[in-house]
PDB file of C-alpha atoms in Angstrom:
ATOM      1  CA  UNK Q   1     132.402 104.276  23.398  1.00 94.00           C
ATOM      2  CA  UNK Q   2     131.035 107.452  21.768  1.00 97.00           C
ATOM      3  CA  UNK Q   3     132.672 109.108  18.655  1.00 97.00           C
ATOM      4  CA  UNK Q   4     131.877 112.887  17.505  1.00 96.00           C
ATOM      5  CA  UNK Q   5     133.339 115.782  15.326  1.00 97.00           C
ATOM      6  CA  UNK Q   6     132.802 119.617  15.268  1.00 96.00           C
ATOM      7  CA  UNK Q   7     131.936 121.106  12.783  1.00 96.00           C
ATOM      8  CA  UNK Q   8     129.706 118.325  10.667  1.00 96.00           C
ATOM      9  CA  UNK Q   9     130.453 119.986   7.528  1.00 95.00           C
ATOM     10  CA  UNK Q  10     133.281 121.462   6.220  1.00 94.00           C
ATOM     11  CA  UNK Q  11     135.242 122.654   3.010  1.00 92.00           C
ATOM     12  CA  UNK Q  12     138.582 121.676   1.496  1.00 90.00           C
ATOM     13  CA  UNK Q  13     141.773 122.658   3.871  1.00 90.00           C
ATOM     14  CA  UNK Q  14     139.623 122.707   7.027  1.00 93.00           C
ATOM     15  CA  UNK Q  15     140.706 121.135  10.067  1.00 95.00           C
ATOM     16  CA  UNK Q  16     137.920 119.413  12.190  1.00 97.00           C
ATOM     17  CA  UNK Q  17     137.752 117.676  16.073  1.00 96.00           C
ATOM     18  CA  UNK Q  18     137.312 114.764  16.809  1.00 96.00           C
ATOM     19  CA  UNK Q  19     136.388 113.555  20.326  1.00 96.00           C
ATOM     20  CA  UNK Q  20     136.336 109.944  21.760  1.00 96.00           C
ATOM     21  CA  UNK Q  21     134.651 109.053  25.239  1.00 96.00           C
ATOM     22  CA  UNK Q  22     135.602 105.799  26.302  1.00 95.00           C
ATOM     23  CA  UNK Q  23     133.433 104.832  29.938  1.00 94.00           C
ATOM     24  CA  UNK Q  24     133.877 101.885  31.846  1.00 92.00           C
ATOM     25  CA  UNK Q  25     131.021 101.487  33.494  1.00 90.00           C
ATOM     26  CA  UNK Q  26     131.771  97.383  35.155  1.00 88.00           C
ATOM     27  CA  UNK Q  27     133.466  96.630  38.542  1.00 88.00           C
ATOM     28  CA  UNK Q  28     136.169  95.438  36.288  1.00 88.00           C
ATOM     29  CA  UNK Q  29     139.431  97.038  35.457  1.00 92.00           C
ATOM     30  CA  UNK Q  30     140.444  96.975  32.075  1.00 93.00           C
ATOM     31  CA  UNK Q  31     143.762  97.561  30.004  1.00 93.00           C
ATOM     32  CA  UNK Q  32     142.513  99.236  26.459  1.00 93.00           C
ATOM     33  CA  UNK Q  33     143.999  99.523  22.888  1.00 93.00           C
ATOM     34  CA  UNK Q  34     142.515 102.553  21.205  1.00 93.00           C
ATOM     35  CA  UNK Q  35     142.390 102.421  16.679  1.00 93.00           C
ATOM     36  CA  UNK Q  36     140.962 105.200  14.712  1.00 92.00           C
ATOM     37  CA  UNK Q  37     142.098 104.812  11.318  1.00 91.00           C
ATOM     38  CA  UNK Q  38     140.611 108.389   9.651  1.00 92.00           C
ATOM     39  CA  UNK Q  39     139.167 107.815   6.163  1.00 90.00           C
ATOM     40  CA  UNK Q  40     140.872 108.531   2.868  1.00 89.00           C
ATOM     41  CA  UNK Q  41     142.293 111.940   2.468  1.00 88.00           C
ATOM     42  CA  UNK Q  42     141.936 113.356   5.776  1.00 92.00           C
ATOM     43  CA  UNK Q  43     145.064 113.497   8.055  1.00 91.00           C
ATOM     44  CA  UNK Q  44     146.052 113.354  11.443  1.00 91.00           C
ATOM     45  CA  UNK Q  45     147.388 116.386  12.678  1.00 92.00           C
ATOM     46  CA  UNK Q  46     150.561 116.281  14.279  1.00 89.00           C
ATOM     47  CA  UNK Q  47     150.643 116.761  18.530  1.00 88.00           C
ATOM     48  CA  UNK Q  48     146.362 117.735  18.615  1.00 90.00           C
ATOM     49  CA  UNK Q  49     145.992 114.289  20.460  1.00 90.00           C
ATOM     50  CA  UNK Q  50     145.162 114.703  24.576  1.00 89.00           C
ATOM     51  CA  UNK Q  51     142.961 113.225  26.767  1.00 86.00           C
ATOM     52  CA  UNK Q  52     141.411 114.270  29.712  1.00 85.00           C
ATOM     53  CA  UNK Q  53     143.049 117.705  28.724  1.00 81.00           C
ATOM     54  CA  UNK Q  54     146.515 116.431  28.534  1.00 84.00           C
ATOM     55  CA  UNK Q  55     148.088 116.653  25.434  1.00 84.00           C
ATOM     56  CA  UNK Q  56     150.393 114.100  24.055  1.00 81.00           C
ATOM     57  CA  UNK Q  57     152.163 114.394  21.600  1.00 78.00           C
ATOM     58  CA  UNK Q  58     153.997 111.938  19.493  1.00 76.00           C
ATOM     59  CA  UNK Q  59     151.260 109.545  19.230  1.00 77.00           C
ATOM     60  CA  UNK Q  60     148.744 108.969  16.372  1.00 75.00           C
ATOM     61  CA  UNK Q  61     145.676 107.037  16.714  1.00 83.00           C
ATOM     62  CA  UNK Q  62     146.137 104.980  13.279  1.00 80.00           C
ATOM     63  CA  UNK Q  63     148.632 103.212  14.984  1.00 82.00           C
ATOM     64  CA  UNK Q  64     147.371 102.092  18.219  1.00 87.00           C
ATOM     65  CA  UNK Q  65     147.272 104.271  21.323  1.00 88.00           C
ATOM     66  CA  UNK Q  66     147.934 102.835  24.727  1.00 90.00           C
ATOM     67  CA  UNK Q  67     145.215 103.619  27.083  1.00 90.00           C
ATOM     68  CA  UNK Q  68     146.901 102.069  29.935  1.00 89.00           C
ATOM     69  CA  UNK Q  69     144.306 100.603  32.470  1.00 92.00           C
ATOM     70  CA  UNK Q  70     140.870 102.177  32.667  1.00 92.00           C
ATOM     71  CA  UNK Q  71     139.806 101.844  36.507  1.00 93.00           C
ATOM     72  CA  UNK Q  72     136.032 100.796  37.485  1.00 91.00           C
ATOM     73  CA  UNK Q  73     133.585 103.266  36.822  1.00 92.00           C
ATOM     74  CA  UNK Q  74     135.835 105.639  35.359  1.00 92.00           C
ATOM     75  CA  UNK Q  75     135.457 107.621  31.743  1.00 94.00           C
ATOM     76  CA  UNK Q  76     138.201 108.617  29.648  1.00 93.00           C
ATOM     77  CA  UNK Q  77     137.784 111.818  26.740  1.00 95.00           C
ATOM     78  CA  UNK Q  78     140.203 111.659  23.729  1.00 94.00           C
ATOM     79  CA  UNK Q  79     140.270 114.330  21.625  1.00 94.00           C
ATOM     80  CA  UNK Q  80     142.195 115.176  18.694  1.00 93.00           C
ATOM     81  CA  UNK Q  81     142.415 117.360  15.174  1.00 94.00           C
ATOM     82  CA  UNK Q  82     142.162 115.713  11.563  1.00 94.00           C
ATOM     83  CA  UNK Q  83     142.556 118.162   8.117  1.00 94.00           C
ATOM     84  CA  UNK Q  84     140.519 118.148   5.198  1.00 93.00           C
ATOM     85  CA  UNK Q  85     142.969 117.915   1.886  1.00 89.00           C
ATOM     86  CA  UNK Q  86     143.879 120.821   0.119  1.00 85.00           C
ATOM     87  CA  UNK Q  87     142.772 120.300  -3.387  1.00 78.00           C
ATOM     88  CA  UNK Q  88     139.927 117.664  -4.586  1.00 70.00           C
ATOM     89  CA  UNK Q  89     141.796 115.491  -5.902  1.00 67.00           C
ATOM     90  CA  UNK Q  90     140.848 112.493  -3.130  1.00 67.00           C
ATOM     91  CA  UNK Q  91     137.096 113.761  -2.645  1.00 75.00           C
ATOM     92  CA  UNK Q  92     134.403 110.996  -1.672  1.00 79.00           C
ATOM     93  CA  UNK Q  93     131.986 109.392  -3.815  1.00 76.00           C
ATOM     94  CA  UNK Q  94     129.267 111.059  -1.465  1.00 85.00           C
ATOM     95  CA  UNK Q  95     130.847 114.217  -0.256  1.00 89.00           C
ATOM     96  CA  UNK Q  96     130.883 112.736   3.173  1.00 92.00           C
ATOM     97  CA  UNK Q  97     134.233 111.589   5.527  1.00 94.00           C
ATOM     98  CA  UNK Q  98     132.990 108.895   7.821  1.00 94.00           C
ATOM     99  CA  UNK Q  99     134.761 106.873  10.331  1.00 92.00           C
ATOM    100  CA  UNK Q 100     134.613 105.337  13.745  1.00 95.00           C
ATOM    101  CA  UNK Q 101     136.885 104.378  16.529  1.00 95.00           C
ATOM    102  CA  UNK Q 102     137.972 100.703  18.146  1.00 95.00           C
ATOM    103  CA  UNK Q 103     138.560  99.736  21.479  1.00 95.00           C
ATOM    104  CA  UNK Q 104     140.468  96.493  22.279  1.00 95.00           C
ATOM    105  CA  UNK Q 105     140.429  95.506  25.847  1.00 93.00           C
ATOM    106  CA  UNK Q 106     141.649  93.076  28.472  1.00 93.00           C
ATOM    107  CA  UNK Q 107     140.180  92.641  31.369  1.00 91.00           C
ATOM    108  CA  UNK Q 108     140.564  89.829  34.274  1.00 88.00           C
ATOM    109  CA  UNK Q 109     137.845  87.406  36.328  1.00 87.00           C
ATOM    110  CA  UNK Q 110     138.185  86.460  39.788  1.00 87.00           C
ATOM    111  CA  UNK Q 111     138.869  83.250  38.843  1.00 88.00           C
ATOM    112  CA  UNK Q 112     142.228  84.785  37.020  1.00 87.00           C
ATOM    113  CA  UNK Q 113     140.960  84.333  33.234  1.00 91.00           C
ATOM    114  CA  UNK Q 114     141.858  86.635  30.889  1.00 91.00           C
ATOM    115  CA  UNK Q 115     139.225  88.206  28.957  1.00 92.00           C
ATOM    116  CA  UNK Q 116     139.705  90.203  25.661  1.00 93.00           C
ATOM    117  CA  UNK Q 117     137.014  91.987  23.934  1.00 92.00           C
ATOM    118  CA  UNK Q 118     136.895  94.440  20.743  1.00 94.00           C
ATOM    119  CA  UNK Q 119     133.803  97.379  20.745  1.00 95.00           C
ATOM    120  CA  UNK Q 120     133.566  99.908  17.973  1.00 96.00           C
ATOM    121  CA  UNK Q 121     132.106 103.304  18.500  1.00 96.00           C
ATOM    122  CA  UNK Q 122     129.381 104.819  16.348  1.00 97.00           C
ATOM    123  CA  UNK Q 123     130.119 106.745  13.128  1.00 96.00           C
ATOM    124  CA  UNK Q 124     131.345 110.012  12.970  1.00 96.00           C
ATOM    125  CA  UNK Q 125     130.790 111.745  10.185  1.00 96.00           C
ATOM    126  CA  UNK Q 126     131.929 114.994   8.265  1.00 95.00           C
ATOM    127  CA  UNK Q 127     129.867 116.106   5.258  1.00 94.00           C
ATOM    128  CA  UNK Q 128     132.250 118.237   2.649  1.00 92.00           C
ATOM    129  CA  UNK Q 129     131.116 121.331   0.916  1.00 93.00           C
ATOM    130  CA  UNK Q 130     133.330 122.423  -1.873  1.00 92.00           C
ATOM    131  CA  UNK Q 131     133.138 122.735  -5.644  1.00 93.00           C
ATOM    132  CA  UNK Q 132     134.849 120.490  -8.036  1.00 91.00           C
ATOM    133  CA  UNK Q 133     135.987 122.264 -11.493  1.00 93.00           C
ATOM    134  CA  UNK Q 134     137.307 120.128 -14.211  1.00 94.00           C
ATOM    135  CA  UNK Q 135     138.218 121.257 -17.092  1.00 95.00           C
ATOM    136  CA  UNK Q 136     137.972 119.569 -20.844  1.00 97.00           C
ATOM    137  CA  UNK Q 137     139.806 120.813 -23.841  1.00 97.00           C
ATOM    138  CA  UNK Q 138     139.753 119.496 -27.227  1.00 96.00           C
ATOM    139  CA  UNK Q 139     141.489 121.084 -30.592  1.00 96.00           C
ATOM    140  CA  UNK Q 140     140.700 120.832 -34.063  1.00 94.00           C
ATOM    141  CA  UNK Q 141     142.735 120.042 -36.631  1.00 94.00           C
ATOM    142  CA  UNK Q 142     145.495 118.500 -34.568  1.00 91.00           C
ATOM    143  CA  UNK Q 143     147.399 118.867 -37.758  1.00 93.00           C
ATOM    144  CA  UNK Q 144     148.370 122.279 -39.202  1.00 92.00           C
ATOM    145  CA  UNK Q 145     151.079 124.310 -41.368  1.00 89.00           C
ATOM    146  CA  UNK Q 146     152.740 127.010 -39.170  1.00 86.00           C
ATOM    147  CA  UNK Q 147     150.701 130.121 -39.082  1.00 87.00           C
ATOM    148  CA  UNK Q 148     147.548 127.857 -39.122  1.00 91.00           C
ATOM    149  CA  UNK Q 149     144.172 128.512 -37.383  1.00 93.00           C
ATOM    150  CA  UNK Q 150     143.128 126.042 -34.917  1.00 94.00           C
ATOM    151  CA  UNK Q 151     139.568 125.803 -33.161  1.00 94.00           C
ATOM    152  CA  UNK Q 152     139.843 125.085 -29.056  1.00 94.00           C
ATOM    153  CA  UNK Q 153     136.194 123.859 -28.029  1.00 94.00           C
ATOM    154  CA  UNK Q 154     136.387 124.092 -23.933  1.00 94.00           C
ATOM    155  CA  UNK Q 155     133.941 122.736 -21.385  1.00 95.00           C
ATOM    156  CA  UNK Q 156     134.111 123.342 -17.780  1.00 95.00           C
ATOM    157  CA  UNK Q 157     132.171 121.707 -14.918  1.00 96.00           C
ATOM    158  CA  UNK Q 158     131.214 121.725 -11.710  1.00 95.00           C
ATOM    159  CA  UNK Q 159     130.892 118.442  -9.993  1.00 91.00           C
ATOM    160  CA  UNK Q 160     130.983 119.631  -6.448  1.00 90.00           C
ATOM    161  CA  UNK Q 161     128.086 120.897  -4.064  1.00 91.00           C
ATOM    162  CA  UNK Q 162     128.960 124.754  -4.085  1.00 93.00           C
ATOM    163  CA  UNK Q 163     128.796 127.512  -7.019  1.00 96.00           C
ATOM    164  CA  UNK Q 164     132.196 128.654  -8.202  1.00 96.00           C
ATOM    165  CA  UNK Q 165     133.282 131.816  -9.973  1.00 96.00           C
ATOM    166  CA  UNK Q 166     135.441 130.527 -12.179  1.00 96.00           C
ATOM    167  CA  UNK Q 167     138.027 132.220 -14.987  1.00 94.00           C
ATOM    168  CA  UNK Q 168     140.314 129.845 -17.696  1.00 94.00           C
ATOM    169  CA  UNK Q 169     143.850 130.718 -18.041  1.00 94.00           C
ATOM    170  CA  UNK Q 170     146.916 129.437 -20.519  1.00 93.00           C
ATOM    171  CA  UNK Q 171     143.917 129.245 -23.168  1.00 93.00           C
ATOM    172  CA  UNK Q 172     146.751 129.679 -25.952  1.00 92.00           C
ATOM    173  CA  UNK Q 173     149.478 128.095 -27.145  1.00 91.00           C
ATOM    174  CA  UNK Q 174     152.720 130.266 -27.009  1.00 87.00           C
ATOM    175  CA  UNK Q 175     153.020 132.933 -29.571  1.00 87.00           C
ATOM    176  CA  UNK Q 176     149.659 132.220 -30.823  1.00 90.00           C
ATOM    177  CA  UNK Q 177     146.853 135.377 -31.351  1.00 88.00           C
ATOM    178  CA  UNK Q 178     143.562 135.373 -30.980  1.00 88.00           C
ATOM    179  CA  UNK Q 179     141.198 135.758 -33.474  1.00 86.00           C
ATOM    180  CA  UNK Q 180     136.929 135.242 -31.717  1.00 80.00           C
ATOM    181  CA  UNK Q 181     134.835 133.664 -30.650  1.00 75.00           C
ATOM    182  CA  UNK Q 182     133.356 130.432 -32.602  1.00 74.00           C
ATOM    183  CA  UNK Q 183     130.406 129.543 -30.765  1.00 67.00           C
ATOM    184  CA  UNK Q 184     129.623 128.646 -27.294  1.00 58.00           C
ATOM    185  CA  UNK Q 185     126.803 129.566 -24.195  1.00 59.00           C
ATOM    186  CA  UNK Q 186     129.119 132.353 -22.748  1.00 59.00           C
ATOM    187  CA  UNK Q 187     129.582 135.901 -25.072  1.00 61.00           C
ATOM    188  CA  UNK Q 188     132.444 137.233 -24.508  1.00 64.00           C
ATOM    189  CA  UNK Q 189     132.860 140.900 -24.366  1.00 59.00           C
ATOM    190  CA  UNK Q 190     136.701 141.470 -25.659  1.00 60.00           C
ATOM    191  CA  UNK Q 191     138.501 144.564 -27.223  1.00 57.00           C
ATOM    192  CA  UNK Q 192     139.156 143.880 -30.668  1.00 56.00           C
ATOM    193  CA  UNK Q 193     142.146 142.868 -31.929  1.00 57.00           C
ATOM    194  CA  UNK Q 194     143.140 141.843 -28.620  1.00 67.00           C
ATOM    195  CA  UNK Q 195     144.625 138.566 -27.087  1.00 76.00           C
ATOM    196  CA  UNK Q 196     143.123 138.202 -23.923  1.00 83.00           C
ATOM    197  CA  UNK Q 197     145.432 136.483 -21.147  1.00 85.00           C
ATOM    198  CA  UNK Q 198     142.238 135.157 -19.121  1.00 89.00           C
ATOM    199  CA  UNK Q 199     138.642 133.790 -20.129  1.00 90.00           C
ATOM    200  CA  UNK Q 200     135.896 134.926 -17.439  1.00 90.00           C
ATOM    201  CA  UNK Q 201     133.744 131.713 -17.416  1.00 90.00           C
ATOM    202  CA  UNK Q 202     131.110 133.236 -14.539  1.00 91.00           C
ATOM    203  CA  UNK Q 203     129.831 131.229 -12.310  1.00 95.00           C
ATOM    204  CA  UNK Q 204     129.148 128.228 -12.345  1.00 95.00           C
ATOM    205  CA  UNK Q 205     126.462 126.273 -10.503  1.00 96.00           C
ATOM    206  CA  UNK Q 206     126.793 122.936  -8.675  1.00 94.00           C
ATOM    207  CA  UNK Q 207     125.732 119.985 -11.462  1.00 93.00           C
ATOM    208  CA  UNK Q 208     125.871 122.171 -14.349  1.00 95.00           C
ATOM    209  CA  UNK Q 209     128.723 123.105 -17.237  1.00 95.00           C
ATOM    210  CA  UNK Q 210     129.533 126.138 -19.647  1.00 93.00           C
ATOM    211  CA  UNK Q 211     131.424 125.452 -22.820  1.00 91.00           C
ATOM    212  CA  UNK Q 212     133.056 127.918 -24.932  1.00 90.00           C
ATOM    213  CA  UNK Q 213     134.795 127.835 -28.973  1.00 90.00           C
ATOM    214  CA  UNK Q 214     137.223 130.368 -29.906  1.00 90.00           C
ATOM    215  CA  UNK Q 215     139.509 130.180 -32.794  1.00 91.00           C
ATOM    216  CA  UNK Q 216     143.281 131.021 -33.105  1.00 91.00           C
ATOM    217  CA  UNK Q 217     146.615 131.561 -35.323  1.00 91.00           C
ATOM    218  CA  UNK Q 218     149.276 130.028 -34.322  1.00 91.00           C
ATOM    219  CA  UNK Q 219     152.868 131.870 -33.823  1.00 87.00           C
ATOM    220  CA  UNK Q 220     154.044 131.645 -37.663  1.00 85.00           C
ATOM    221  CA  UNK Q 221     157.986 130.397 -36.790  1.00 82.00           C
ATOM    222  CA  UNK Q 222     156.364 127.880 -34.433  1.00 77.00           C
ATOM    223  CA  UNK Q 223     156.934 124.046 -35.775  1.00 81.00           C
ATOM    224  CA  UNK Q 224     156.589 120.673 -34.427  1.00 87.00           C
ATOM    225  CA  UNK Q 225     154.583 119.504 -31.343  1.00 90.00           C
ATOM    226  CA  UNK Q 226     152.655 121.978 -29.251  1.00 90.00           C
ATOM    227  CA  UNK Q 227     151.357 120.912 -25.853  1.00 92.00           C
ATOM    228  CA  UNK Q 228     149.492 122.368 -23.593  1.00 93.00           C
ATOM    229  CA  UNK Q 229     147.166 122.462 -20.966  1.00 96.00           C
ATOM    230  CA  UNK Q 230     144.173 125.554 -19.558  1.00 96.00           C
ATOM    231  CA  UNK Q 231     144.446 126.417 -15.838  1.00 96.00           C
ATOM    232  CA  UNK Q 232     140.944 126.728 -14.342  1.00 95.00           C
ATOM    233  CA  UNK Q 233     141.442 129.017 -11.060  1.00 95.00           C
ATOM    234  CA  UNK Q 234     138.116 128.993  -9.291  1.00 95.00           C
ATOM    235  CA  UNK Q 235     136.705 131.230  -6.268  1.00 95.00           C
ATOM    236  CA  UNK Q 236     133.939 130.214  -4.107  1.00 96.00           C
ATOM    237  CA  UNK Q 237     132.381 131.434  -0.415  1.00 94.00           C
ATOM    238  CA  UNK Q 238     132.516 129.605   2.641  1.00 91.00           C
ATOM    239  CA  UNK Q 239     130.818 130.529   6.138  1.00 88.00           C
ATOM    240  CA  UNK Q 240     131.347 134.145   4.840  1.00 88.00           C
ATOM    241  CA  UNK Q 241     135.215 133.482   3.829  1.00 90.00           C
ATOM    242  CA  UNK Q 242     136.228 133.797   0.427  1.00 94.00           C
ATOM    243  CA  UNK Q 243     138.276 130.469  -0.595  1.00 92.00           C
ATOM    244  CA  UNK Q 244     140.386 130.309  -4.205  1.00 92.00           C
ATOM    245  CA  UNK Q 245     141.511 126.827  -6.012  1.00 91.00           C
ATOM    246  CA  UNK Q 246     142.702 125.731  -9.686  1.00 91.00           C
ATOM    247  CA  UNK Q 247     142.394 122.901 -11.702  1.00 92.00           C
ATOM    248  CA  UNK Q 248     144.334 121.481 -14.662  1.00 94.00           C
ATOM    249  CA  UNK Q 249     142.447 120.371 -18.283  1.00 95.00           C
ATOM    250  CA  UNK Q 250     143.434 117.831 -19.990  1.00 96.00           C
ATOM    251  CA  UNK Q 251     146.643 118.167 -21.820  1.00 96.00           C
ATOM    252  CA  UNK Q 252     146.128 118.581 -25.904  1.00 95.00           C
ATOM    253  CA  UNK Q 253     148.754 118.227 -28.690  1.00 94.00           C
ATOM    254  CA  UNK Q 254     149.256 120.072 -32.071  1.00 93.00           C
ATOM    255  CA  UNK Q 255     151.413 118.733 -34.679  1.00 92.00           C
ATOM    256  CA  UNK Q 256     152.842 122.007 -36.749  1.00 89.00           C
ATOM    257  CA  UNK Q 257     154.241 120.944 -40.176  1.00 89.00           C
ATOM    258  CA  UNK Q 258     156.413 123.507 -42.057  1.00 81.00           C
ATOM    259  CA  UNK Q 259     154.917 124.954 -44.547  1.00 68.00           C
ATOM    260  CA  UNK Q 260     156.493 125.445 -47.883  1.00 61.00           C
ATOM    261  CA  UNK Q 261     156.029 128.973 -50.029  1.00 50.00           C
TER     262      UNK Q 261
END
C-alpha cells in the first residue's frame, strides 16, 4: 500500500490530494477494510472520495471504507481531497501534516482458514507555509481618574515560516485620543493632532517581533471598566496569490475611577 499527496506544501485554507494504491499482488483474494484517520486540523472534504475514477460519495475514510474483495493480482487507486484550516489556530508543532493509511484484510487458505492481517502505508506528508501573528498588549496604570493618560506597550510576532505585512487595529479604547508615540522600533509618521484608526506595523519577518509605545487620554465621561482587545489583520504572498488573515491580542482591562473637582 502506497500513500501520496499533491502539492507537499501548502498554506492555510488550501485543499490538498491524497491518493492511496492498494495492490494485491498474491494468488489470494482478499476482503479489505481501508482507515485513514487525517491528522489534527485538516478535514475531509465532503463527496472528493473515488476510486478507480468512481466517485463515491457519502463515505469518509476516518470511519472505515469497505473495499469489498480485492481479486488476485489486481490494484485498487483511492483518491480523495483533505483542507488545510482556515486560521492558525490548530497549526503543528513542526509546520508539517503527516499521516498514513491502514489496510485490514481477510483472506482464506485452501485448507478453509481464515486469515486476517493489518499493513500500514508509508507517510504522507504536507509541509505548511503560513505566518503566525500574535499579538501582546499590556497597559499602564491599569488604574486611572477619567480623562487620564494611559501608556499601551504592544508587541507583535511572527511565529510562522512566511513574512507578513501586518497593520494593528482597535488600538484605542472608545472615546479615547491619541496623544504619540512613547518609544518603540517602528516611527510612526502621523498628522498631528490626529487619532489614527490603524497602526502600520510593516512587515514582519518569520522568527522576529516589532513592538511599539504610544500614549493616550481617555474619553473624559468614560468610568468604570474598559476592555479591550487590538485586531492584528495580516497580508502575506503565496505561489504569487495574495492571502489576508487577523489575529486577536490579548484582552486588557482599565479600571476608570471618577474623579472629583
Amino acid at each position: 500500500m502506497l500513500k501520496s499527496v499533491l502539492p507537499v506544501t501548502a498554506t492555510l485554507g488550501d485543499a490538498v490530494q491524497y491518493n492511496i494504491t492498494v495492490s494485491n499482488a498474491s494468488s489470494y483474494a482478499v476482503d479489505g477494510i481501508l482507515l485513514d484517520v487525517l491528522p489534527t486540523g485538516l478535514t475531509f472534504v465532503e463527496g472528493s472520495l473515488g476510486w478507480n475514477g468512481v466517485k463515491r460519495p457519502g463515505t469518509n475514510l476516518a470511519r472505515g471504507l469497505n473495499l469489498g474483495t480485492l481479486t488476485a493480482r489486481s490494484v485498487l487507486n483511492i483518491q480523495f481531497e483533505a483542507k488545510l484550516p482556515d486560521r492558525d489556530d490548530s497549526m503543528p508543532d513542526d509546520y508539517r501534516y503527516v499521516n498514513h493509511a491502514s489496510l485490514m484484510y481477510t483472506f482464506r487458505l485452501p485448507d478453509s482458514r481464515s486469515v486476517q492481517r493489518m499493513i500500514t502505508s508509508n507517510e504522507a506528508v504536507v509541509e505548511l507555509k503560513a505566518p503566525i501573528i500574535q499579538a501582546y498588549v499590556q497597559v499602564t496604570p491599569t488604574l486611572v481618574e477619567q480623562g487620564g493618560t494611559v501608556t499601551f506597550q504592544v508587541r507583535v510576532e511572527n511565529t510562522g515560516n512566511l513574512p507578513a505585512r501586518v497593520q494593528l487595529g482597535s488600538i484605542l479604547p472608545e472615546g479615547a485620543r491619541w496623544l504619540g508615540q512613547a518609544t518603540g522600533e517602528i516611527q510612526l509618521s502621523l498628522p498631528e493632532y490626529s487619532t489614527p484608526r490603524v497602526l502600520h506595523v510593516g512587515v514582519i519577518e518569520p522568527g522576529t517581533e516589532k513592538n511599539i509605545s504610544y500614549v493616550a487620554k481617555l474619553a473624559s465621561e468614560k468610568t468604570g471598566t474598559l476592555q479591550g482587545a487590538l485586531i492584528a489583520r495580516y497580508t502575506y504572498e503565496w505561489n504569487g496569490q495574495k492571502r489576508a488573515g487577523e489575529t486577536r491580542s490579548n484582552e486588557y482591562s482599565i479600571i476608570v475611577e471618577y474623579g472629583e473637582e
